Short mmCIF file of C-alpha atoms and ligand atoms in Angstrom, two decimals:
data_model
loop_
_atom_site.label_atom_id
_atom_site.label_comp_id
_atom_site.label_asym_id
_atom_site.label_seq_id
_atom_site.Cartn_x
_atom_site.Cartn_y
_atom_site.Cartn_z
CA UNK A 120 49.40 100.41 -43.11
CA UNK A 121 49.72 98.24 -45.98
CA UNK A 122 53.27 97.58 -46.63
CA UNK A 123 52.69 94.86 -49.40
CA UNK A 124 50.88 94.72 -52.31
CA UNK A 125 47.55 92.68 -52.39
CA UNK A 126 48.51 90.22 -54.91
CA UNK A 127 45.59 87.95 -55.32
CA UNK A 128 45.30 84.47 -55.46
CA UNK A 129 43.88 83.22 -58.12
CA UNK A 130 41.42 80.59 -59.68
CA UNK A 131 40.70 78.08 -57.34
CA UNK A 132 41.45 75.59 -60.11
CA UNK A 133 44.83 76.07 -61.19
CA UNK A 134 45.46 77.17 -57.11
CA UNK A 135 48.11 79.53 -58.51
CA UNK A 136 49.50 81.90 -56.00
CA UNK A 137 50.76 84.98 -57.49
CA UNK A 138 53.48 86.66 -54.78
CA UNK A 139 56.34 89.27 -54.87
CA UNK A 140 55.29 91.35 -57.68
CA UNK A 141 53.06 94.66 -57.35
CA UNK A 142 53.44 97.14 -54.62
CA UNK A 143 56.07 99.14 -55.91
CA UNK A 144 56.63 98.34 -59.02
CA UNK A 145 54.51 101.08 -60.37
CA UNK A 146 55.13 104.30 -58.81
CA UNK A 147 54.26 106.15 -61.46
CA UNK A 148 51.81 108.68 -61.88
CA UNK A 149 48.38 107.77 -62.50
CA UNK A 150 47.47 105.88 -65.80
CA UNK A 151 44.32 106.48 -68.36
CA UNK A 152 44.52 103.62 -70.27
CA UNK A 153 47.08 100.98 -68.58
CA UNK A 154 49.27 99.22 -70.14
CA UNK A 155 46.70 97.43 -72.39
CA UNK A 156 46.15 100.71 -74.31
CA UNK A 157 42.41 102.04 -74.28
CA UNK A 158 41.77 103.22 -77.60
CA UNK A 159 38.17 104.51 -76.53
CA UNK A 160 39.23 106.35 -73.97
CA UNK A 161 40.85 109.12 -75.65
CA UNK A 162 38.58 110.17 -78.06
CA UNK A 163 35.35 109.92 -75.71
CA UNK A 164 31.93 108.53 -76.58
CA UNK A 165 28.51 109.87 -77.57
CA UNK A 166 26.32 110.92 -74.38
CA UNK A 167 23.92 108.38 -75.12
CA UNK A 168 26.01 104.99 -75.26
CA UNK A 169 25.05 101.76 -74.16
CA UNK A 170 27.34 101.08 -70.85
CA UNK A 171 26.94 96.96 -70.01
CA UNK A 172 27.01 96.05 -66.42
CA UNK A 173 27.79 92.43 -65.32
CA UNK A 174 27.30 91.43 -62.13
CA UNK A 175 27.86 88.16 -60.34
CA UNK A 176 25.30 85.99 -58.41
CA UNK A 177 22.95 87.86 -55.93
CA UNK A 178 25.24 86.41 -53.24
CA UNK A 179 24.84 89.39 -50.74
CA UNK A 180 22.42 92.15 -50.53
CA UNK A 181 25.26 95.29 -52.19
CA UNK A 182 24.76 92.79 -55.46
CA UNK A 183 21.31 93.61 -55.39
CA UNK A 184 21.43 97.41 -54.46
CA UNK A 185 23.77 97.81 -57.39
CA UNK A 186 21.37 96.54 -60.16
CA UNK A 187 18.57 99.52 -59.44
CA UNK A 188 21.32 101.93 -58.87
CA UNK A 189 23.23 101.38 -61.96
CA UNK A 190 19.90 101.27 -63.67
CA UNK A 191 18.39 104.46 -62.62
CA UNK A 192 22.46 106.87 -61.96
CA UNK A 193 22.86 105.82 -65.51
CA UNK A 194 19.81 106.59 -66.94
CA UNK A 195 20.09 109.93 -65.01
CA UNK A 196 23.66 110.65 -66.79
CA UNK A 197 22.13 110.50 -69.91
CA UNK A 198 23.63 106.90 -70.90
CA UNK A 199 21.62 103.38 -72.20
CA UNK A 200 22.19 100.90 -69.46
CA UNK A 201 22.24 97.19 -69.83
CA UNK A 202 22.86 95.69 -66.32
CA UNK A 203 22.83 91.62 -66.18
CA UNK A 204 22.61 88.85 -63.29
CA UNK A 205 24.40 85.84 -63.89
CA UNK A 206 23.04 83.66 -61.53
CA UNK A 207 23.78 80.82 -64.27
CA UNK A 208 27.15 81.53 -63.01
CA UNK A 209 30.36 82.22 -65.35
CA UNK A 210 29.50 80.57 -68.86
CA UNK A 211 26.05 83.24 -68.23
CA UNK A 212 28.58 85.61 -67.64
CA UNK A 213 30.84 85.29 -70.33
CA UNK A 214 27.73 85.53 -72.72
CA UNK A 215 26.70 88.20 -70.80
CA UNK A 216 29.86 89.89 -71.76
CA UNK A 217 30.37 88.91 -75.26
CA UNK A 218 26.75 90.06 -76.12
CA UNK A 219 27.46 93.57 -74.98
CA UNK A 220 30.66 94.01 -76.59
CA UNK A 221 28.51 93.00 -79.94
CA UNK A 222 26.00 95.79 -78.89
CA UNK A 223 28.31 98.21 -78.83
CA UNK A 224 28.52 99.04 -75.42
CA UNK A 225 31.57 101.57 -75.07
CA UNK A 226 32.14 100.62 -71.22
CA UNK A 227 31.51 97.45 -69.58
CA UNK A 228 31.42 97.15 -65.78
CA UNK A 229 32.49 93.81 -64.86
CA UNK A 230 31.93 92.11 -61.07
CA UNK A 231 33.08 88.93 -61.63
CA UNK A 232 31.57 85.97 -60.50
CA UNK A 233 35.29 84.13 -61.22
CA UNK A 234 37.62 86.72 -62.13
CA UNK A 235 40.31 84.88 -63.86
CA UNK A 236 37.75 83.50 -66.34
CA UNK A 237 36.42 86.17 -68.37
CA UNK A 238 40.27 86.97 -70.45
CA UNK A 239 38.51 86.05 -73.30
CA UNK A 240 35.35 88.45 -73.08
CA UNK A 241 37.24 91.26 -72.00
CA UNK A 242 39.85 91.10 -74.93
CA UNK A 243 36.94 91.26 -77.38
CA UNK A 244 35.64 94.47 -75.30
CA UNK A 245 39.12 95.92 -75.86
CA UNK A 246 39.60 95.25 -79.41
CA UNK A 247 35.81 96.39 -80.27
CA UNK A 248 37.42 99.73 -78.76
CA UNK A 249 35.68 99.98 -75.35
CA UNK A 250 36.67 100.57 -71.76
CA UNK A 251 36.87 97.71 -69.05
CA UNK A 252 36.49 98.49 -65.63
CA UNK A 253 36.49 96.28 -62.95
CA UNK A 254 33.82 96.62 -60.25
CA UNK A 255 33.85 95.47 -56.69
CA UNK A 256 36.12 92.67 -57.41
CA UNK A 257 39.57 92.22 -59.43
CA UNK A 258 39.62 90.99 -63.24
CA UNK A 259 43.10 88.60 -62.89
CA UNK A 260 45.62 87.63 -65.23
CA UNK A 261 44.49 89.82 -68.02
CA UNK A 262 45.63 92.94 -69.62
CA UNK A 263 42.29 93.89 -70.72
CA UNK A 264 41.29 95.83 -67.32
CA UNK A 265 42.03 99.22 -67.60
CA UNK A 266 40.79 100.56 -64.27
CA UNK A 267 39.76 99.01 -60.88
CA UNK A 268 36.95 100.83 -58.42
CA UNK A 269 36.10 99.32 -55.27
CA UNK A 270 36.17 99.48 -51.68
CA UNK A 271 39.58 98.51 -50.35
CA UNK A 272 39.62 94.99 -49.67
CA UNK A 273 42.32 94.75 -47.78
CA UNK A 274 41.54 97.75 -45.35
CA UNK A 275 38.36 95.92 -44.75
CA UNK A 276 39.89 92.60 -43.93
CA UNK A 277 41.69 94.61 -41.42
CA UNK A 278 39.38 95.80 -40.21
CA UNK A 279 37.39 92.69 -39.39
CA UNK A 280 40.73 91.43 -37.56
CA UNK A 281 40.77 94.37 -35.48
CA UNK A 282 37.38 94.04 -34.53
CA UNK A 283 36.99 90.23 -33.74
CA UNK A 284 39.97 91.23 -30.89
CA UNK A 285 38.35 94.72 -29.98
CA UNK A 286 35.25 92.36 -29.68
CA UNK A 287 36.83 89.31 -27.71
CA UNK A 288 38.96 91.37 -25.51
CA UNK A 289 35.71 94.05 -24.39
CA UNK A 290 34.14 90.16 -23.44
CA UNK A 291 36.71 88.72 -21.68
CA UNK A 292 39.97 90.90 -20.99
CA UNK A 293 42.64 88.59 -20.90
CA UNK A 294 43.17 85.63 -23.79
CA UNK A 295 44.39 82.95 -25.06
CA UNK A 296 41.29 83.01 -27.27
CA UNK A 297 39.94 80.15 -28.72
CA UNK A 298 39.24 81.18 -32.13
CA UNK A 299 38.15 79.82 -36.20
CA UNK A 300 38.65 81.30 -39.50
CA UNK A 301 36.11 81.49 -42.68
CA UNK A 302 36.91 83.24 -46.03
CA UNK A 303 35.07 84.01 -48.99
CA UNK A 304 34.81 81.99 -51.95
CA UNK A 305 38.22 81.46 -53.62
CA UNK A 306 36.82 81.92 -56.99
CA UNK A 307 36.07 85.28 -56.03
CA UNK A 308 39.36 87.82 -56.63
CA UNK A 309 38.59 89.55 -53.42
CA UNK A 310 38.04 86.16 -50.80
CA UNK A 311 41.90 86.19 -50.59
CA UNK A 312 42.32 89.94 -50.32
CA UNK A 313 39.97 89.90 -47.16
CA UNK A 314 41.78 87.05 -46.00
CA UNK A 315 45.21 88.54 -45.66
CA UNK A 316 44.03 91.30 -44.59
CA UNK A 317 42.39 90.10 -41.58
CA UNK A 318 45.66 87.64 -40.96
CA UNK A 319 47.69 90.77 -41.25
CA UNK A 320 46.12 91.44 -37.89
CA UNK A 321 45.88 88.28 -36.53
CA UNK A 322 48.74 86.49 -37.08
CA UNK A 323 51.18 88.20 -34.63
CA UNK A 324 48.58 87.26 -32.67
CA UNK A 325 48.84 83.34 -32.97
CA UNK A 326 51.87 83.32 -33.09
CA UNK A 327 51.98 85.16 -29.81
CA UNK A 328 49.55 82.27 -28.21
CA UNK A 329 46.84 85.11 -27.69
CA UNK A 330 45.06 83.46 -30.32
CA UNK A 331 44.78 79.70 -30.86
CA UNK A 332 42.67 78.62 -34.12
CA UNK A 333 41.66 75.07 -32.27
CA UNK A 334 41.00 73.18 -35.32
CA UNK A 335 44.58 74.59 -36.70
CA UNK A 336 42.92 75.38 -39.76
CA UNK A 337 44.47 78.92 -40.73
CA UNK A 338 45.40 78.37 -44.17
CA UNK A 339 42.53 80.19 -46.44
CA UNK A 340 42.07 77.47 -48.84
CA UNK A 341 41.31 75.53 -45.68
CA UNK A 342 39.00 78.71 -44.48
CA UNK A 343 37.04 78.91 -47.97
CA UNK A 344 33.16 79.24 -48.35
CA UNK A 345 32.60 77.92 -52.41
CA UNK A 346 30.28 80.13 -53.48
CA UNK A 347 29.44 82.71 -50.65
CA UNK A 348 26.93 80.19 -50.02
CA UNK A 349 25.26 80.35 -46.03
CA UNK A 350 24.50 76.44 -46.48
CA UNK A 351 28.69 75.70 -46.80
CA UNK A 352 29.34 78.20 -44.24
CA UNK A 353 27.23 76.42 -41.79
CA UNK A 354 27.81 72.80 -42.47
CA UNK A 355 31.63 74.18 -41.62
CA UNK A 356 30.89 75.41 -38.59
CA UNK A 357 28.99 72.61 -37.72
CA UNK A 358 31.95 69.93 -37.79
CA UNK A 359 34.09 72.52 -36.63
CA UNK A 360 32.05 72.64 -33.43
CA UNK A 361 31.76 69.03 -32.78
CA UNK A 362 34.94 68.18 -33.73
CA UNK A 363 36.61 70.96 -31.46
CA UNK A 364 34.24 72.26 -29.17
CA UNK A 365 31.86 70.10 -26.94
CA UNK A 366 34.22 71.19 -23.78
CA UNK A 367 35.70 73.61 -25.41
CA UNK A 368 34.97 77.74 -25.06
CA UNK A 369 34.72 79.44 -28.90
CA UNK A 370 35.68 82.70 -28.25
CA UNK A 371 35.16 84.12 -31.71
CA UNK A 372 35.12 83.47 -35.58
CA UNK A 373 36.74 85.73 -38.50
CA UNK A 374 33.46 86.04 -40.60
CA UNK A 375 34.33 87.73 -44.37
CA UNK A 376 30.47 88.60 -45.01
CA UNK A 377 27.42 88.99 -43.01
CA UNK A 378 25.28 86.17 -44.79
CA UNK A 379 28.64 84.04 -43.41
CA UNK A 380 28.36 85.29 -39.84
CA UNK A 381 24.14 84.48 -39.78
CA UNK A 382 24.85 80.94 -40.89
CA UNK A 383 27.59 80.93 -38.94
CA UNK A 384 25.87 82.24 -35.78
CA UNK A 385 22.94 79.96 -36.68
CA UNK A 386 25.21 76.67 -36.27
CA UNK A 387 25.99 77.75 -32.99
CA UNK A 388 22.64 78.44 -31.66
CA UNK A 389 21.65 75.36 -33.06
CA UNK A 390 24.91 73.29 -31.54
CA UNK A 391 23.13 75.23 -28.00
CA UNK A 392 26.99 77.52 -27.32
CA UNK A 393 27.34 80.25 -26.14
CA UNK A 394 27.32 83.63 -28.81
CA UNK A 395 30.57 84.13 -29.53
CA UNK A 396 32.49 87.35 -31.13
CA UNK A 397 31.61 87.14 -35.12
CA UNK A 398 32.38 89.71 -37.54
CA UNK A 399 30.73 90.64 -40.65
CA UNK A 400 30.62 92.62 -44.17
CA UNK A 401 28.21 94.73 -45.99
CA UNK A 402 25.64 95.91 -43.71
CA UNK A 403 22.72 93.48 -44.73
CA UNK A 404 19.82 94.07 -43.10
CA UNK A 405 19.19 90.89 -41.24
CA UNK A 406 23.07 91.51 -39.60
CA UNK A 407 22.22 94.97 -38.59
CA UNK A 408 19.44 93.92 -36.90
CA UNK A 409 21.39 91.02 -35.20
CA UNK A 410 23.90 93.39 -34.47
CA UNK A 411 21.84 95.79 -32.30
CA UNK A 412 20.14 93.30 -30.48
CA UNK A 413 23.81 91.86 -29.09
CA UNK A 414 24.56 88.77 -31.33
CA UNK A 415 26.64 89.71 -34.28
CA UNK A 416 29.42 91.45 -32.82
CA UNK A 417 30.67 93.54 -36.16
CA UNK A 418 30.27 94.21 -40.17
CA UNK A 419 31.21 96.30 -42.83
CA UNK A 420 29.59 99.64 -44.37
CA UNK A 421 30.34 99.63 -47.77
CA UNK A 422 28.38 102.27 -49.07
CA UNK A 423 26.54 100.55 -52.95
CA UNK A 424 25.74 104.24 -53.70
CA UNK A 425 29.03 105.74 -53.16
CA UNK A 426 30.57 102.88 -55.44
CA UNK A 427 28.03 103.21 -57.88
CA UNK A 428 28.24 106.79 -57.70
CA UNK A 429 32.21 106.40 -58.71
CA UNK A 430 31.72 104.68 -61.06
CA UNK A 431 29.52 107.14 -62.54
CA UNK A 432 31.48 109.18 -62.13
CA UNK A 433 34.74 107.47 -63.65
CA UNK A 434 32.11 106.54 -67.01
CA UNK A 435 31.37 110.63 -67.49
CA UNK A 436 35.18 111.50 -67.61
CA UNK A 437 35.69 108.41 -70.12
CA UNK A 438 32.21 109.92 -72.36
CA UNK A 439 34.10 113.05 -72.71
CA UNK A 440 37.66 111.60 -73.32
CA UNK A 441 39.50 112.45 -69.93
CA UNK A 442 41.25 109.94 -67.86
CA UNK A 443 39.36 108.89 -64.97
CA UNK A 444 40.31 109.66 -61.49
CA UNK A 445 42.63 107.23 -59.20
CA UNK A 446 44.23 107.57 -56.54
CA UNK A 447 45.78 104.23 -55.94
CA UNK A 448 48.16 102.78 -58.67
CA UNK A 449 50.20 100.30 -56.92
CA UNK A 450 48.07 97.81 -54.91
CA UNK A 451 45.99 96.00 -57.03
CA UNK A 452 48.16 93.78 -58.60
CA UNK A 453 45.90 91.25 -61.11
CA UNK A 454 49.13 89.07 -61.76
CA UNK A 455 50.02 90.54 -65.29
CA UNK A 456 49.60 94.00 -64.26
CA UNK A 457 49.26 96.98 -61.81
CA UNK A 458 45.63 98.22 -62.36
CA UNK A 459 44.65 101.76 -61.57
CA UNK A 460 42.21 102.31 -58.81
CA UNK A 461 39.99 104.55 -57.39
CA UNK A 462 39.50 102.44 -53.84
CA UNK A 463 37.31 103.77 -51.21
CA UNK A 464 37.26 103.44 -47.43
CA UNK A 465 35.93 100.88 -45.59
CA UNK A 466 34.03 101.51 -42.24
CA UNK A 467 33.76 99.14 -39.25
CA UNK A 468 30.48 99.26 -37.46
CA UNK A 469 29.32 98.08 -33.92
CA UNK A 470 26.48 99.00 -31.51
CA UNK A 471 28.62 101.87 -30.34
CA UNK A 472 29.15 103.48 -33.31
CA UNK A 473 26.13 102.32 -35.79
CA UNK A 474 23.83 105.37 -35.28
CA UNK A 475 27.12 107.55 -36.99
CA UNK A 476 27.40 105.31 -39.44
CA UNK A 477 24.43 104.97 -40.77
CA UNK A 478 23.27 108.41 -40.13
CA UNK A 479 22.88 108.76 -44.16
CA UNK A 480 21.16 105.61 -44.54
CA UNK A 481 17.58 105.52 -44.10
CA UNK A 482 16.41 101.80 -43.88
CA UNK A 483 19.46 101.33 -41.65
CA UNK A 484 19.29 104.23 -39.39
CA UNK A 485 15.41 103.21 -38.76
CA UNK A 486 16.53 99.90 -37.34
CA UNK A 487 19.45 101.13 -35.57
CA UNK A 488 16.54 103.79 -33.83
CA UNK A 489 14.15 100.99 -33.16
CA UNK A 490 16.77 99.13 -31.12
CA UNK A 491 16.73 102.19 -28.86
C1 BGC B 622 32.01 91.61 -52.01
C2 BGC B 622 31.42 91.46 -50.63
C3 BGC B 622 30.34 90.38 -50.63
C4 BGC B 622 30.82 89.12 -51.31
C5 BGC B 622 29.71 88.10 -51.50
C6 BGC B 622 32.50 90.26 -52.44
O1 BGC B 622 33.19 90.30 -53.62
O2 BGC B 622 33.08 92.54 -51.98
O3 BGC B 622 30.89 92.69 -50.23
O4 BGC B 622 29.97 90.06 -49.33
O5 BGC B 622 31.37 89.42 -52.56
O6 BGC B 622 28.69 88.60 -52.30
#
């Protein structure tokens, strides 16, 4: 259950924590246009209309998905798409941004690369009259967001908590468990969101002494991977290992992303210990793989098409002038205000239950099958 709101931490830069405010201070009913007032959204849009999508860096392999399937869903619902990269990084971005607001684009789909730094693009999108909505990962400290659609972070940093003890405890029955942490990127809105949500399982659990973080490095800024990069990841887990464990046992590591876990599993193979328990997110290919032949122990299904598909779907109710669906409108906190969300559920997958899982997924099912 989540009993507080996922405030998120913020720009690495200013290392602003936002706290207390959120969860609960919006219970009311869902909201069309926020309190930044959409003026597009009432009066709808023609069929037609160029929607922008801005995505970050190709950082993981949903990025990637979600360029051909924004393409092609929103050529199939009758809209112009213009979907953009910016592997430049966020001054790409922000031109990214500005240059679709100046085409006209009536909605623009924004995954951030560095969510706190794109106030300025997204205020120009609202006062040229369209729609914002944040994709995959929070727009902070603006009022320019009017609606949020994404998988919920949180849920799925609980879920990687749950696993890495489901995992360590199937290994070994009885703890202490030497375990270390890695997060996501801190410029990234939703690094922090995994974070806590994983702590929310595992702290009781250190402070219990069934866990014991060896290095004692449990704070996330002290956890962070700068730009989702493998490379960072490993070089981590590299002094972790020799400054912590030449006699020591690593039971397992909190991993926020599959790319994470390879590199991280890589430094371990390559430092000749034992595999231990590492969790994962987003059901790459390469992880799946690892997964069914015993080495990763967990990741994430996210399904790109259902998100895309949402936010289809949320675009077609704006094109006709109805509020889009949400169903969550008190969790997502971007520090000036409550944004309206449509969040959908996260699934943990293992060995055991990957065939399920991935029963709709082709290219995944295919590999799960090959394993036997
Ligand atoms: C996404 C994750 C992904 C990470 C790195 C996050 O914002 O939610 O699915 O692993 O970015 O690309």
């Amino acid at each position: 259950m989540r009993t507080f709101a996922k405030v998120l931490a913020v720009s690495a830069v200013a290392a602003l924590t936002l706290t207390g405010c959120g969860r609960g201070s919006d219970s009311g009913t869902t909201s069309g246009s926020g309190s930044g007032a959409t003026s597009g959204a009432a009066a709808g849009f023609p069929a037609n209309s160029l929607i922008g999508v801005a995505l970050p860096q190709k950082t993981s392999e949903n990025w990637v998905l979600a360029e051909g399937l924004f393409n092609d869903g929103l050529k199939k619902a009758g809209f112009t798409p213009d979907v953009q990269f910016a592997n430049g990084g966020v001054s790409e971005q922000q031109n990214q941004i500005q240059s679709m607001v100046t085409k006209g684009a009536k909605v623009i789909v924004v995954g951030a690369i560095d969510g706190s730094q794109l106030g300025t693009q997204v205020k120009a999108a609202k006062a040229s009259g369209a729609t914002v909505i944040a994709y995959d990962r929070l727009l902070l400290n603006t009022n320019d967001v009017d609606y949020y659609v994404a998988f919920d972070n949180f849920k799925v940093g609980q879920l990687q908590g749950q696993a890495l003890l489901d995992g360590m405890k199937a290994k070994k029955p009885n703890g202490p468990y030497n375990i270390e942490l890695f997060a996501g990127s801190p410029d990234d809105a939703n690094a922090k969101v995994f974070f806590d949500g994983a702590m929310d399982i595992l702290k009781p659990k250190i402070a219990d002494g069934t866990l014991k973080v060896v290095s004692g490095q449990t704070d996330f800024n002290q956890a962070v991977t700068q730009g989702w990069k493998a490379e960072n990841a490993q070089k981590r887990m590299d002094t972790l290992i020799s400054a912590n464990y030449t006699s020591t046992e690593l039971d397992g590591v909190l991993s926020p992303n599959d790319t994470l876990a390879r590199a991280i599993l890589q430094s371990v193979n390559q430092a000749g210990k034992p595999v231990p328990i590492v969790t994962g997110q987003d059901s790459e290919v390469e992880s799946v793989k690892s997964i069914m032949a015993g080495v990763q122990y967990s990741t994430i299904n996210k399904d790109t098409n259902k998100l895309v598909a949402q936010t289809i779907t949320m675009l077609q109710a704006l094109q006709k002038g109805d509020k889009p669906e949400t169903n969550d409108t008190k969790s997502y906190n971007n520090g000036v205000k409550v944004v309206p969300a449509f969040l959908l559920p996260p699934v943990i997958v293992t060995k055991a239950n990957a065939k399920e899982a991935y029963a709709n997924n082709p290219t995944l099912l295919a590999i799960v099958n090959a394993a036997g």
